[in-house]
Coordinates of C-alpha atoms in Angstrom, one line a residue:
X1 CA -47.7 -107.0 38.3
X2 CA -47.2 -110.5 36.9
X3 CA -47.5 -112.0 40.4
X4 CA -50.7 -110.2 41.0
X5 CA -52.2 -111.5 37.7
X6 CA -51.2 -115.1 38.6
X7 CA -52.8 -114.8 42.0
X8 CA -56.0 -113.3 40.6
X9 CA -56.3 -116.0 38.0
X10 CA -55.8 -118.7 40.6
X11 CA -58.7 -117.2 42.7
X12 CA -60.9 -117.1 39.6
X13 CA -60.1 -120.8 39.0
X14 CA -61.0 -121.7 42.6
X15 CA -64.3 -119.8 42.4
X16 CA -65.2 -121.4 39.1
X17 CA -64.5 -124.8 40.5
X18 CA -66.7 -124.3 43.5
X19 CA -69.6 -122.9 41.3
X20 CA -69.3 -125.9 38.9
X21 CA -69.3 -128.4 41.8
X22 CA -72.5 -126.8 43.2
X23 CA -74.2 -126.9 39.8
X24 CA -73.1 -130.4 39.2
X25 CA -75.0 -131.4 42.4
X26 CA -78.0 -129.1 42.0
X27 CA -77.8 -128.4 38.3
X28 CA -80.4 -128.9 35.6
X29 CA -81.3 -132.5 36.4
X30 CA -83.9 -133.9 34.1
X31 CA -86.0 -137.0 34.4
X32 CA -86.0 -139.1 31.3
X33 CA -89.5 -139.6 30.0
X34 CA -88.4 -142.7 28.2
X35 CA -88.8 -144.6 31.5
X36 CA -92.6 -144.0 31.4
X37 CA -93.1 -146.5 28.5
X38 CA -93.3 -149.7 30.6
X39 CA -95.3 -149.1 33.8
X40 CA -97.6 -146.2 33.2
X41 CA -101.3 -146.4 32.2
X42 CA -102.1 -146.0 28.6
X43 CA -104.7 -143.3 29.1
X44 CA -102.7 -141.3 31.5
X45 CA -102.3 -137.5 31.3
X46 CA -98.7 -136.4 31.8
X47 CA -97.4 -133.4 33.6
X48 CA -94.1 -131.6 33.2
X49 CA -92.7 -130.2 36.4
X50 CA -90.0 -127.6 36.8
X51 CA -88.4 -126.9 40.1
X52 CA -86.1 -123.9 40.5
X53 CA -83.9 -122.3 43.1
X54 CA -80.5 -120.5 43.2
X55 CA -78.3 -122.3 40.6
X56 CA -80.8 -125.2 40.5
X57 CA -83.3 -126.5 38.0
X58 CA -84.8 -129.9 38.1
X59 CA -87.2 -131.0 35.3
X60 CA -89.3 -134.1 35.9
X61 CA -92.5 -135.8 34.8
X62 CA -95.6 -137.1 36.6
X63 CA -99.0 -138.5 35.9
X64 CA -102.2 -136.6 36.7
X65 CA -104.9 -138.3 38.8
X66 CA -107.7 -139.9 36.8
X67 CA -110.3 -137.2 37.6
X68 CA -108.1 -134.1 37.5
X69 CA -109.4 -131.3 35.3
X70 CA -107.0 -128.6 36.4
X71 CA -103.5 -129.1 35.1
X72 CA -101.5 -125.9 35.4
X73 CA -99.6 -124.4 38.4
X74 CA -97.5 -121.2 38.1
X75 CA -95.7 -118.9 40.6
X76 CA -95.9 -121.5 43.4
X77 CA -93.6 -122.9 46.1
X78 CA -93.0 -126.6 46.8
X79 CA -93.7 -127.6 50.4
X80 CA -93.0 -131.0 52.0
X81 CA -96.0 -131.8 54.2
X82 CA -94.8 -133.3 57.4
X83 CA -97.0 -135.5 59.6
X84 CA -97.1 -135.1 63.4
X85 CA -94.0 -136.4 65.1
X86 CA -93.9 -140.2 65.7
X87 CA -95.3 -141.3 69.0
X88 CA -92.8 -144.1 69.5
X89 CA -89.0 -143.7 69.7
X90 CA -87.3 -144.9 66.6
X91 CA -90.3 -144.6 64.2
X92 CA -89.5 -142.7 61.0
X93 CA -91.0 -139.3 60.3
X94 CA -94.1 -139.6 58.1
X95 CA -95.0 -137.5 55.1
X96 CA -98.4 -139.0 54.2
X97 CA -100.6 -135.9 54.4
X98 CA -103.6 -137.8 55.8
X99 CA -104.6 -135.2 58.4
X100 CA -106.0 -131.7 58.6
X101 CA -103.4 -131.1 61.3
X102 CA -99.9 -131.7 59.8
X103 CA -96.8 -131.4 61.9
X104 CA -95.7 -128.2 60.0
X105 CA -99.1 -126.5 60.3
X106 CA -97.4 -123.2 61.4
X107 CA -95.2 -123.3 58.3
X108 CA -98.2 -123.7 56.1
X109 CA -100.1 -121.0 57.9
X110 CA -97.2 -118.6 57.4
X111 CA -97.2 -119.2 53.7
X112 CA -101.0 -118.7 53.5
X113 CA -100.8 -115.4 55.5
X114 CA -98.1 -114.2 53.2
X115 CA -100.2 -115.0 50.1
X116 CA -97.7 -117.5 48.8
X117 CA -99.2 -120.2 46.5
X118 CA -97.8 -123.6 47.4
X119 CA -97.8 -127.2 46.1
X120 CA -97.6 -130.0 48.6
X121 CA -95.4 -133.1 48.5
X122 CA -96.6 -136.2 50.3
X123 CA -96.0 -140.0 50.2
X124 CA -98.3 -142.6 48.9
X125 CA -100.0 -144.7 51.7
X126 CA -102.0 -144.5 54.9
X127 CA -105.1 -143.1 53.3
X128 CA -106.9 -142.8 50.0
X129 CA -105.5 -140.6 47.3
X130 CA -108.6 -138.4 47.2
X131 CA -108.2 -137.8 50.9
X132 CA -104.6 -136.6 50.6
X133 CA -105.7 -134.1 47.9
X134 CA -108.7 -133.0 49.9
X135 CA -106.7 -132.3 53.0
X136 CA -104.0 -130.5 51.0
X137 CA -106.6 -128.3 49.3
X138 CA -108.3 -127.5 52.7
X139 CA -104.9 -126.5 54.0
X140 CA -104.5 -124.0 51.1
X141 CA -102.4 -126.0 48.5
X142 CA -102.9 -125.2 44.9
X143 CA -101.5 -128.6 43.8
X144 CA -100.1 -131.8 45.2
X145 CA -97.3 -134.2 44.3
X146 CA -97.6 -137.8 45.6
X147 CA -94.4 -139.8 45.8
X148 CA -94.9 -143.4 44.9
X149 CA -93.5 -146.2 47.1
X150 CA -91.6 -147.6 44.1
X151 CA -90.7 -146.4 40.6
X152 CA -94.0 -147.8 39.3
X153 CA -96.7 -145.2 39.0
X154 CA -100.5 -145.9 39.1
X155 CA -103.4 -143.8 38.0
X156 CA -104.7 -142.1 41.2
X157 CA -108.4 -142.0 41.9
X158 CA -109.0 -138.2 42.6
X159 CA -112.7 -137.9 42.2
X160 CA -114.2 -134.9 43.8
X161 CA -111.0 -132.9 44.0
X162 CA -110.2 -129.8 42.0
X163 CA -106.5 -129.0 42.4
X164 CA -103.8 -130.4 40.1
X165 CA -102.4 -133.7 41.5
X166 CA -99.7 -135.9 40.1
X167 CA -97.9 -139.0 41.1
X168 CA -94.1 -139.1 40.7
X169 CA -91.6 -141.9 41.0
X170 CA -89.9 -142.7 44.3
X171 CA -86.4 -142.1 43.1
X172 CA -87.4 -138.7 41.8
X173 CA -89.3 -137.9 45.0
X174 CA -86.3 -138.9 47.1
X175 CA -84.1 -136.6 45.1
X176 CA -86.5 -133.7 45.6
X177 CA -86.6 -134.3 49.3
X178 CA -82.8 -134.1 49.4
X179 CA -83.1 -130.8 47.5
X180 CA -85.6 -129.5 50.0
X181 CA -83.2 -130.4 52.8
X182 CA -80.5 -128.4 51.1
X183 CA -82.4 -125.3 50.1
X184 CA -85.1 -125.3 52.8
X185 CA -88.7 -126.3 52.9
X186 CA -90.8 -123.7 51.0
X187 CA -87.7 -122.3 49.2
X188 CA -88.0 -124.1 45.8
X189 CA -90.3 -122.7 43.1
X190 CA -92.5 -125.0 41.1
X191 CA -94.3 -124.8 37.8
X192 CA -96.5 -127.6 36.4
X193 CA -97.8 -127.8 32.8
X194 CA -99.6 -130.5 31.0
X195 CA -97.9 -132.5 28.3
X196 CA -100.0 -134.1 25.6
X197 CA -99.6 -137.9 25.0
X198 CA -98.3 -137.2 21.5
X199 CA -95.6 -135.0 23.0
X200 CA -94.6 -137.6 25.5
X201 CA -94.3 -140.2 22.7
X202 CA -92.0 -137.8 20.8
X203 CA -89.9 -137.2 23.9
X204 CA -89.7 -140.9 24.6
X205 CA -88.2 -141.6 21.1
X206 CA -85.5 -139.0 21.5
X207 CA -82.0 -139.8 22.8
X208 CA -81.9 -140.0 26.6
X209 CA -78.9 -137.6 26.5
X210 CA -81.3 -134.8 25.7
X211 CA -82.9 -135.1 29.1
X212 CA -79.8 -135.7 31.2
X213 CA -78.0 -133.1 33.3
X214 CA -77.1 -129.9 31.5
X215 CA -76.6 -126.3 32.4
X216 CA -74.0 -123.7 33.1
X217 CA -71.4 -126.2 34.5
X218 CA -70.8 -127.4 30.9
X219 CA -69.0 -124.2 30.2
X220 CA -66.5 -124.8 33.0
X221 CA -64.0 -126.9 30.9
X222 CA -63.7 -124.2 28.2
X223 CA -63.3 -121.5 30.8
X224 CA -60.8 -123.5 32.7
X225 CA -58.7 -124.1 29.6
X226 CA -58.7 -120.4 28.8
X227 CA -57.7 -119.4 32.3
X228 CA -55.0 -122.0 32.5
X229 CA -53.6 -120.8 29.2
X230 CA -53.5 -117.2 30.5
X231 CA -51.8 -118.5 33.7
X232 CA -49.1 -120.3 31.8
X233 CA -48.5 -117.3 29.6
X234 CA -48.1 -114.9 32.5
X235 CA -45.9 -117.4 34.4
X236 CA -43.6 -117.8 31.4
X237 CA -43.4 -114.1 30.4
X238 CA -40.3 -112.5 31.7

């Protein structure tokens, strides 16, 4: 009986370790709004973005386009819009969203046929901001995230477009693209809400630790100590 208990506790420790490792990699990773103080426009409207999947939650912030008047997205899926394959060997795959015929048009059409609301993710460059948003809206997107080329964010000119559109920092966008590679394109849920300037100022004055990684994996040390204590008890009990 004692041997069985020791083996069972060992398996529980292994399972808990694997779960904690996954959550450490895909856990609640939050973008610190304090970094917005230096490079963002004074009159910008901020958006709070939540991305969720299995054992995964990423919270980040972006800046709405200058002429956006719709701010909220709920019950939607994040989709990386891929350009047509490069014509020359060795050229990198593009994600600019400057065409009505993207490379993953079939994937987009499947989401639309299934009635899935989706938000596109594209890169800055190759065409005007308002064109990216226009093409995304025509393809069926209910919102658009634009990844900056650097960690500096500019106020996008989005005149004539009526879906929520935000610019996010390059480092954050790169991390999201890695998450999409892990979970699959169209498998991460997204929610976008507006954050008032006063709220952003309040968040910026708080300690950065409040926005750093947190989540279920923080319970792992306590659980581990408890299980190890039980393991030692059963091992020493005659």
